[in-house]
Amino acid sequence: MNEAMGQSRDHATLDGATMPTETALDSSYEGQLGDYSAESKSDEVVEPSRALALTNFTPPSLGAGERFLRLAYRLGVPASTLAAPFRKPAKTRLLATVLNPLPGQKMAGTAIRAGHFLVHGVKAPIAQIDFAGAARMAPPLERVVHSFSWLADLEASAPREQVAPVADRVLASWLSANPSPPSRAGKGPAWTVGNAGTRELNWLVHAPLILSGNDKAQRARVLAAMNDTARWLDKNVGRAEDLLAEVAGWCGIVAAGLLLPDGKPRRLFGEAGLIKALGELVGDDGGILSRSPLGQVEAITLLVRLRACYNAVRRDPPAAVEAILALLVPPLLALTHGDGSLGSWQGGWAIDAADISTLVAASGVRTRPLRDVRQWGYQRVVAQKSILQFDAAPPPLAKHARSGCASTLAFELSHQGQRIVVNCGGAACAGGIIPVRLEQGLRATAAHSTLALDDANSTAVLINGKIGNGVSEVEVDRRTIAGEKLSGATRLEASHNGYVARYGLTHRRILIMRDDGTELRGEDLLVPAGSKAKSGKVAFAIRFHLGPGVEVRSSEDGQGAGLALPDGSYWQFRAGSQVTVEESIWADGQGRPQLIQQLVLQGLVSRGGGNFAWLLKKMG
């Protein structure tokens, strides 16, 4: 089949016009655009460490006395002894009231008032929740329950006097199941550093909600739990499950240092640890090491809530914290489509535009999306009303991955906010309506709009969100093709070595996006990696998962398809080989599965290599 494709690779037709194919892509642009110059960036190799130059931030400058307090507290001297050595320890109380900077989801809060946690479309009866953790819950529900992120949802659903009794009841049940912290981190889902740190921060931010009742015993119990959790984090933050969880732990420590009595030594200790952890988490371009937009959202959320704690006590956050927050926002915006919602990358889903805009507004960072987030690994092309996102880096290292995906060289495309080509997404919300059994499948290469060989992943997908061997380096080249009045284009070229060890083939992808946003030309090449090509053939499949609401009609010759978008526009897809239409799924803005369709180019290709061209063009 592919030998025939190779022999008839010179031209494909599109409504009677000739479509230049793989070997003629660049020359075709030369002919169509006339004389032009290409502003070229030299090829760059991105390795699995992703060559991240970690941001070098240092703790705030301190005097000798404050340095002594920080050192003594780190060595275990009690905060009350350091803060006021000649008086009794202060009674546990809150020193200030925090204004919640990030409202929650009203619908989820209403479900809690009705007796259910609502997580990614699934209702879990609160009365049946095992808060002790002996019976494990689905991961998304587990995070919501034990991080107390549901407090924001409950607060958003009704006036405080109506929701405070509900918060008291749920919190009392949780405290009864978790009367005291364990000796070490990881003994139950409630006592991972990530959940404990986020819980401490949420308790302090939402203290008016959980401390407004008339039951003095309950109030004392909650304040004691805050104090105990802060002390537990002091001892266990270094045992965090990953860097993002460590940042959550340090945020909880700093918040406690700001809002609980005798907190100055803890605050100084926490600020130094937080800034060090953030410096290890965030690269020069502001992307975090997990390459996950969900992780990016979580990091921004933590810092926004922590800054609210500083504001409550009328202190300025350390300059390094503000600088890192300013770094985190532009890469996140680079993965937004025209409607403001997120692309589906590294286990994430298409988080709604309203949620993203609320988060960015709360951050106070006014900026534009980064075009070339090279270290984080994503390329963004904006062409009038079209937006192209391209994964041009290896997956994250296993120690950083939470829902690591084999998505190298996948892309997403949208026009006027309507998604045309997508990735399935949703691995991180598996356990809601999306079944847990689909989690690994949603992280596979086939769940992304890219090429796969022999139905194998370009990088091994392992359990617990981890990834194994595969893509270890990616070569990236980005060029601007000059032209008159939007007749130019942006050319992206990248290749990865994920299939070299098994099949001796390098996957190279070229994408050319016209400046007017009406045409995307692509070429997928399989190039022999060694001097001597292997014999035989291997199966290939190039998948294009289509956006929600896109109606597909195959062409009469079977080498293309018409795509009718919900906004009434019409696009045509053409290729030099047979195109089949298959079913697929896509995780929407709430992490719920939606049935979609996908276009698939598949067959057998020689181990000596091959190339496959395709065209996606707006008609009319």
XYZ file of C-alpha atoms in Angstrom:
620
model
C 0.000 0.000 0.000
C 2.724 2.465 0.962
C 4.854 1.556 -2.031
C 1.924 2.616 -4.182
C 1.566 5.739 -2.095
C 5.240 6.465 -2.624
C 4.879 6.100 -6.396
C 1.869 8.429 -6.572
C 3.177 10.988 -4.152
C 3.708 13.862 -6.571
C 0.229 15.389 -6.426
C -3.156 15.023 -4.753
C -6.297 16.801 -5.860
C -8.482 19.256 -3.976
C -11.629 20.293 -5.826
C -9.851 19.894 -9.123
C -6.763 21.837 -8.031
C -3.407 20.174 -7.557
C -2.209 19.789 -4.001
C 1.570 19.607 -3.571
C 2.462 16.652 -1.418
C 5.265 15.723 0.977
C 8.309 16.136 -1.191
C 7.045 19.375 -2.662
C 5.717 21.205 0.371
C 8.407 23.845 0.674
C 8.922 24.307 -3.035
C 5.171 24.679 -3.470
C 5.181 27.601 -1.105
C 8.084 29.061 -3.001
C 6.063 28.918 -6.202
C 2.852 30.244 -4.685
C 4.376 33.050 -2.666
C 6.966 34.314 -5.105
C 10.300 35.601 -3.846
C 10.574 35.656 -0.092
C 13.084 35.420 2.680
C 12.781 33.081 5.626
C 13.692 34.358 9.060
C 15.139 31.191 10.512
C 16.039 30.053 13.968
C 18.776 27.444 14.062
C 17.833 23.885 14.880
C 17.695 23.176 18.576
C 17.766 19.790 20.273
C 15.527 19.463 23.317
C 16.567 16.561 25.535
C 14.516 14.726 28.180
C 15.790 17.004 30.909
C 14.515 19.531 28.375
C 17.708 21.476 28.978
C 15.711 23.570 31.424
C 17.744 26.415 32.830
C 16.056 26.540 36.199
C 15.196 29.976 37.435
C 17.740 31.070 40.015
C 15.823 32.688 42.862
C 17.183 33.257 46.333
C 15.339 33.768 49.643
C 14.704 37.334 50.801
C 17.672 39.183 52.215
C 17.592 38.881 56.008
C 19.429 40.441 58.907
C 21.541 38.388 61.262
C 18.703 38.042 63.778
C 16.215 36.737 61.223
C 18.784 34.336 59.775
C 19.288 32.979 63.295
C 15.519 32.545 63.747
C 15.268 30.659 60.462
C 18.203 28.389 61.275
C 17.026 27.666 64.817
C 13.503 26.857 63.627
C 14.865 24.540 60.945
C 16.845 22.744 63.648
C 13.688 22.168 65.702
C 13.582 24.975 68.250
C 9.874 25.720 68.961
C 8.510 28.868 67.363
C 7.116 30.163 70.673
C 10.581 29.919 72.241
C 12.113 31.896 69.407
C 9.329 34.469 69.007
C 8.782 35.222 72.710
C 11.192 33.282 74.953
C 10.043 34.882 78.230
C 6.315 34.266 78.055
C 3.927 31.389 77.739
C 3.131 30.134 74.235
C 0.301 32.128 72.683
C -3.129 30.551 72.436
C -3.893 29.284 68.954
C -6.019 31.789 67.048
C -6.168 33.449 63.669
C -4.362 36.769 63.352
C -6.291 38.009 60.299
C -9.145 37.199 57.947
C -8.239 36.315 54.382
C -10.345 37.459 51.437
C -10.723 34.486 49.098
C -9.243 35.563 45.736
C -10.614 32.648 43.684
C -14.335 31.825 43.761
C -15.332 28.201 43.364
C -17.936 26.447 41.219
C -21.494 27.242 42.315
C -22.894 24.008 40.863
C -20.400 21.881 42.800
C -21.193 23.837 45.964
C -24.921 23.317 45.497
C -24.287 19.573 45.179
C -22.410 19.611 48.499
C -25.354 21.313 50.170
C -27.508 18.512 48.752
C -25.174 15.886 50.226
C -22.841 15.048 47.324
C -19.371 15.877 46.106
C -19.654 16.653 42.379
C -16.361 15.878 40.630
C -16.084 15.776 36.812
C -19.755 14.955 36.439
C -19.961 12.215 39.096
C -21.885 12.655 42.349
C -20.341 10.926 45.390
C -22.592 10.827 48.491
C -20.788 12.495 51.375
C -22.327 10.059 53.842
C -20.549 7.188 52.056
C -17.095 8.809 51.941
C -14.398 7.054 53.957
C -12.452 10.086 55.181
C -9.875 7.842 56.870
C -8.748 6.591 53.485
C -9.016 2.847 54.128
C -11.319 2.501 51.115
C -9.557 4.364 48.317
C -11.527 6.782 46.188
C -10.985 7.712 42.557
C -7.958 10.044 42.362
C -9.858 13.219 41.363
C -12.379 12.759 44.187
C -9.586 11.957 46.617
C -7.823 15.225 45.805
C -11.001 17.282 46.197
C -11.971 15.682 49.515
C -8.589 15.755 51.264
C -7.312 19.067 49.903
C -10.559 20.789 50.960
C -10.719 22.563 47.608
C -14.475 22.017 47.916
C -14.637 24.844 50.477
C -14.425 27.414 47.660
C -17.300 25.694 45.836
C -19.447 25.608 48.943
C -18.716 29.265 49.689
C -19.758 30.220 46.136
C -23.117 28.473 46.344
C -24.972 30.543 48.980
C -24.545 33.117 51.774
C -22.165 32.084 54.549
C -24.855 31.581 57.163
C -26.456 28.931 54.929
C -23.311 27.006 54.023
C -21.297 27.235 57.262
C -23.285 24.439 58.980
C -22.626 22.166 55.986
C -18.902 22.911 56.132
C -18.917 22.224 59.883
C -20.559 18.819 59.442
C -18.194 17.652 56.709
C -15.122 18.986 58.512
C -16.207 17.336 61.787
C -16.502 13.984 59.987
C -13.068 14.439 58.448
C -11.466 15.356 61.788
C -13.061 12.353 63.481
C -11.544 10.096 60.833
C -8.163 11.862 61.041
C -7.730 12.781 64.731
C -3.966 13.296 64.499
C -1.298 13.375 61.789
C 0.676 10.171 61.158
C 4.371 9.914 61.905
C 5.400 10.222 58.267
C 4.128 11.373 54.904
C 2.203 9.046 52.623
C 0.296 7.097 55.272
C -3.104 7.496 53.655
C -4.298 9.901 50.973
C -5.030 12.667 53.477
C -1.389 12.801 54.466
C 0.494 13.238 51.261
C 2.456 16.486 51.390
C 0.521 17.872 48.415
C -2.898 17.284 49.960
C -1.835 18.377 53.454
C -0.220 21.596 52.223
C -3.179 22.524 50.032
C -5.569 21.641 52.858
C -3.730 23.898 55.329
C -3.813 26.751 52.844
C -7.523 26.239 52.106
C -8.384 26.026 55.807
C -6.664 29.352 56.452
C -8.106 31.098 53.390
C -11.626 29.863 54.190
C -11.341 30.187 57.971
C -14.397 32.487 58.204
C -16.449 29.639 56.752
C -15.197 26.855 59.026
C -14.791 28.910 62.218
C -18.032 30.908 62.177
C -20.135 28.384 64.124
C -21.229 28.747 67.736
C -19.713 25.454 68.867
C -16.585 26.493 70.798
C -15.350 22.918 71.055
C -15.512 22.498 67.265
C -13.712 25.817 66.804
C -10.922 24.755 69.155
C -10.690 21.418 67.400
C -10.306 23.081 63.979
C -7.640 25.506 65.235
C -5.736 22.621 66.799
C -5.900 20.721 63.499
C -4.470 23.764 61.689
C -1.616 23.934 64.192
C -0.951 20.190 64.079
C -0.946 20.131 60.278
C 1.496 23.039 60.146
C 3.880 21.249 62.519
C 3.540 18.036 60.499
C 4.379 19.914 57.309
C 7.444 21.435 58.997
C 8.815 17.926 59.501
C 7.611 16.214 56.318
C 7.682 18.770 53.502
C 10.988 17.325 52.295
C 9.244 13.976 51.673
C 6.843 15.373 49.073
C 5.751 13.125 46.215
C 6.987 15.615 43.592
C 8.127 19.231 43.263
C 4.628 20.641 42.815
C 3.473 18.835 45.951
C 6.494 20.266 47.772
C 5.496 23.767 46.672
C 1.995 23.098 48.066
C 3.564 21.995 51.351
C 5.701 25.129 51.607
C 2.682 27.322 50.798
C 0.832 25.743 53.715
C 3.811 26.376 56.001
C 4.161 30.035 54.970
C 0.403 30.644 55.306
C 0.479 29.187 58.819
C 3.479 31.352 59.647
C 1.561 34.428 58.545
C -1.787 33.708 60.202
C -1.054 31.688 63.369
C 0.564 33.147 66.519
C 4.355 33.128 66.993
C 4.648 32.510 63.289
C 7.650 34.605 62.286
C 10.241 31.799 62.548
C 7.964 29.465 60.570
C 7.344 32.139 57.935
C 11.075 32.778 57.450
C 11.714 29.033 57.264
C 8.842 28.544 54.837
C 9.750 31.428 52.526
C 13.262 30.095 52.050
C 11.968 26.595 51.289
C 9.201 27.845 48.995
C 11.480 29.991 46.866
C 14.014 27.177 46.553
C 11.289 24.701 45.530
C 9.816 27.135 43.005
C 13.254 27.689 41.503
C 13.560 23.926 40.996
C 10.039 23.628 39.574
C 9.967 26.500 37.073
C 12.173 26.962 34.031
C 13.437 30.170 32.488
C 10.410 30.487 30.227
C 7.992 29.931 33.137
C 6.887 26.365 32.336
C 6.942 23.759 35.087
C 8.851 20.506 34.672
C 5.771 18.278 34.355
C 4.907 20.167 31.127
C 1.305 20.022 32.313
C -1.076 22.979 31.964
C -2.980 21.498 34.927
C 0.183 21.701 37.015
C 0.688 25.254 35.772
C -2.834 26.135 36.905
C -2.235 24.516 40.295
C 1.022 26.406 40.848
C -0.597 29.746 39.979
C -3.586 28.943 42.216
C -1.330 28.170 45.179
C 0.619 31.411 44.823
C -2.511 33.520 44.322
C -4.046 32.136 47.521
C -0.774 32.536 49.402
C -0.529 36.162 48.299
C -4.022 36.716 49.723
C -2.641 35.534 53.082
C 0.138 38.129 52.843
C -2.426 40.804 52.014
C -4.489 39.821 55.053
C -1.603 40.657 57.429
C -0.546 43.683 55.370
C 2.774 42.239 54.295
C 4.259 42.138 50.810
C 5.185 38.696 49.469
C 8.890 38.160 48.731
C 9.860 39.701 45.406
C 10.906 36.264 44.124
C 7.384 34.885 44.656
C 5.886 37.744 42.650
C 8.509 37.264 39.940
C 7.742 33.557 39.638
C 4.010 34.236 39.475
C 4.675 36.661 36.611
C 6.698 33.925 34.869
C 4.005 31.258 35.222
C 1.145 33.045 33.453
C 2.477 33.625 29.878
C 3.229 29.913 29.183
C -0.242 28.975 30.402
C -1.789 31.499 28.018
C 0.274 29.981 25.196
C -1.926 26.875 25.472
C -5.230 28.730 25.186
C -7.344 28.663 22.041
C -9.282 31.549 20.548
C -12.170 31.101 22.984
C -9.779 31.311 25.949
C -10.046 27.654 26.977
C -7.030 25.365 27.327
C -5.640 22.827 24.911
C -5.566 19.186 26.032
C -1.967 18.373 26.930
C -0.199 16.060 29.401
C -3.360 14.624 30.926
C -5.266 17.894 31.035
C -8.632 18.707 29.570
C -10.149 21.757 27.860
C -10.546 23.853 31.012
C -13.203 26.508 30.421
C -12.221 30.020 29.391
C -14.069 31.526 32.368
C -11.936 29.529 34.815
C -8.709 30.540 33.076
C -9.644 34.221 32.845
C -10.651 34.277 36.530
C -7.322 32.747 37.523
C -5.266 35.116 35.363
C -7.209 38.134 36.644
C -6.618 37.025 40.239
C -2.894 36.680 39.541
C -2.720 40.353 38.632
C -0.360 39.518 35.763
C -1.125 41.403 32.567
C 0.711 39.767 29.711
C 0.398 38.089 26.341
C 0.817 34.390 25.531
C 4.352 33.252 24.762
C 4.740 32.335 21.106
C 7.765 30.055 21.404
C 7.848 28.292 24.780
C 10.850 26.291 23.668
C 12.038 24.973 27.024
C 8.523 24.063 28.158
C 8.162 22.479 24.755
C 5.107 24.029 23.113
C 5.011 26.115 19.947
C 2.123 28.524 19.337
C 1.217 30.033 15.975
C -1.476 32.714 15.730
C -2.640 33.343 12.156
C -5.537 35.803 12.121
C -8.427 33.838 13.661
C -6.612 30.485 13.723
C -4.403 29.160 16.511
C -2.017 26.231 16.206
C -0.442 24.489 19.227
C 2.416 22.039 18.652
C 4.154 19.730 21.140
C 7.817 19.969 20.180
C 9.611 18.409 23.166
C 10.049 15.048 24.901
C 7.555 14.082 27.603
C 8.520 15.095 31.140
C 10.932 13.014 33.161
C 9.196 10.218 35.065
C 9.855 11.822 38.463
C 7.975 14.963 37.401
C 5.058 13.348 35.541
C 1.630 13.027 37.153
C -0.297 12.112 34.015
C 2.567 11.859 31.557
C 1.521 11.470 27.921
C 3.315 10.182 24.805
C 2.224 13.239 22.819
C 5.427 14.330 21.074
C 4.760 16.081 17.724
C 0.993 16.193 18.288
C -0.881 19.398 17.477
C -4.180 21.153 18.062
C -5.843 23.645 15.712
C -8.737 26.030 16.263
C -10.403 28.756 14.192
C -12.512 31.544 15.706
C -12.539 29.623 18.977
C -13.906 26.464 17.323
C -11.621 23.456 17.786
C -10.887 21.670 14.535
C -8.126 19.224 15.532
C -7.685 18.222 19.177
C -6.137 15.656 21.483
C -8.404 13.436 23.581
C -7.149 14.740 26.945
C -8.728 13.896 30.279
C -6.302 11.341 31.745
C -5.970 13.399 34.934
C -9.744 13.413 35.476
C -10.189 9.664 34.940
C -12.329 8.481 37.823
C -15.126 10.940 37.114
C -17.464 10.060 34.263
C -14.349 9.009 32.358
C -13.579 5.527 33.770
C -10.251 4.921 35.480
C -9.602 2.023 33.100
C -9.257 4.532 30.231
C -6.563 6.561 31.971
C -3.575 4.877 30.326
C -5.276 4.852 26.936
C -5.866 8.597 27.104
C -2.140 9.098 27.691
C -1.162 6.992 24.675
C 0.216 8.310 21.395
C -2.983 7.183 19.631
C -5.011 9.566 21.825
C -3.141 12.491 20.277
C -3.144 14.012 16.809
C 0.172 12.632 15.620
C 1.759 9.558 14.021
C 2.147 6.203 15.759
C 4.010 3.116 14.541
C 2.707 -0.419 15.032
C 0.094 0.890 17.497
C 2.965 1.519 19.930
C 3.587 4.605 22.042
C 6.472 6.900 21.144
C 7.259 6.905 24.875
C 6.258 4.072 27.205
C 3.131 4.847 29.247
C 3.328 3.325 32.748
C 0.930 3.093 35.694
C 0.391 5.860 38.260
C 0.856 8.573 35.669
C 4.502 7.733 35.056
C 6.284 7.300 31.732
C 9.244 5.182 30.660
C 11.721 4.993 27.802
C 11.085 6.448 24.383
C 11.576 9.979 23.122
C 14.835 11.317 24.542
C 15.442 14.265 22.245
C 13.544 16.470 19.830
C 15.001 18.724 17.139
C 13.005 21.909 16.594
C 13.171 24.553 13.885
C 10.816 27.503 13.454
C 10.878 29.830 10.454
C 8.851 32.724 9.149
C 8.118 32.627 5.420
C 7.708 36.195 4.227
C 4.967 37.198 1.819
C 2.650 40.060 0.925
C -0.663 40.743 2.661
C -1.049 37.550 4.699
C 0.324 35.331 1.933
C 3.294 34.363 4.080
C 3.399 31.481 6.534
C 5.003 30.076 9.653
C 6.925 26.840 9.203
C 7.499 24.466 12.113
C 9.683 21.401 11.766
C 10.449 18.920 14.531
C 11.594 15.313 14.837
C 11.845 12.758 17.641
C 13.708 9.505 18.218
C 10.975 7.610 20.082
C 10.787 4.845 17.465
C 14.483 4.556 16.630
C 15.345 1.768 19.083
C 12.417 -0.442 18.027
C 11.967 0.315 14.339
C 15.036 2.252 13.270
C 12.880 5.203 12.119
C 12.846 8.865 13.130
C 9.513 10.670 12.952
C 9.797 14.146 11.450
C 6.792 16.464 11.149
C 6.555 19.692 9.152
C 3.648 22.099 9.682
C 3.144 25.203 7.526
C 0.455 27.623 8.692
C -0.582 30.405 6.307
C -0.664 33.862 7.842
C -4.328 34.307 6.920
C -5.214 31.270 9.037
C -7.105 29.465 6.294
C -4.653 26.697 5.454
C -2.456 24.229 7.337
C -0.159 21.999 5.300
C 1.509 19.055 6.962
C 4.049 16.416 6.140
C 4.936 13.391 8.269
C 8.213 11.735 7.349
C 9.734 8.486 8.593
C 13.490 8.672 8.113
C 15.911 5.745 8.645
C 18.020 6.536 11.701
C 21.101 4.489 10.830
C 23.315 4.252 7.790
C 21.741 0.902 6.929
C 17.951 0.720 6.737
C 16.162 -2.292 8.199
C 14.206 -4.575 5.915
C 10.495 -5.256 6.066
C 7.493 -3.075 6.757
C 5.777 -1.667 9.821
C 2.223 -0.457 10.387
C 1.615 3.268 10.795
C -1.355 5.439 11.671
C -1.625 9.233 11.563
C -4.583 10.407 13.618
C -6.463 13.709 13.536
C -8.963 13.828 16.404
C -11.664 16.323 15.453
C -13.204 18.937 17.701
C -16.631 18.596 19.307
C -19.537 19.256 16.968
C -17.504 18.824 13.781
C -19.548 16.901 11.186
C -17.523 14.715 8.818
C -18.316 13.622 5.282
C -15.837 11.448 3.398
C -14.873 12.452 -0.126
C -15.892 10.262 -3.074
C -12.315 9.136 -3.764
C -11.745 8.249 -0.092
C -8.634 10.445 0.120
C -10.188 13.288 2.058
C -13.136 14.539 4.062
C -15.293 17.618 4.401
C -15.552 19.120 7.890
C -18.623 21.194 8.772
C -18.001 23.232 11.915
C -20.742 24.305 14.339
C -20.190 27.965 13.383
C -21.220 27.188 9.795
C -17.739 27.285 8.279
C -16.502 24.446 6.103
C -13.009 22.953 5.956
C -11.621 20.266 3.700
C -8.989 17.681 4.551
C -6.975 16.038 1.775
C -4.214 13.439 1.791
C -2.321 11.303 -0.683
C -3.769 8.060 0.673
C -7.021 6.604 1.971
C -8.613 8.450 4.879
C -10.931 6.581 7.245
C -13.304 8.014 9.834
C -13.381 6.459 13.315
C -14.931 7.274 16.672
C -13.011 8.962 19.464
C -13.636 10.792 22.755
C -12.669 14.208 24.072
C -12.741 15.602 27.638
C -14.698 18.866 27.815
C -14.209 21.865 30.096
C -15.560 19.985 33.112
C -13.568 16.822 32.437
C -16.574 14.963 31.032
C -16.262 12.712 27.965
C -17.764 13.822 24.670
C -18.042 11.595 21.600
C -16.092 12.953 18.652
C -14.673 11.559 15.415
C -11.159 11.175 14.090
C -9.581 10.998 10.643
C -6.991 8.244 10.269
C -4.338 7.680 7.602
C -2.994 4.168 8.040
C -1.220 1.356 6.279
C 2.228 -0.246 6.025
C 5.437 1.657 5.461
C 8.862 0.366 4.465
C 11.550 0.366 7.129
C 13.509 2.271 4.527
C 11.261 5.237 5.303
C 8.299 7.051 3.823
C 6.499 10.358 3.839
C 2.851 11.405 3.919
C 1.448 14.828 3.073
C -1.897 16.268 4.015
C -3.752 19.552 3.753
C -6.401 21.189 5.912
C -8.024 24.172 4.184
C -10.920 26.517 4.887
C -13.309 26.654 1.945
C -15.396 29.587 0.749
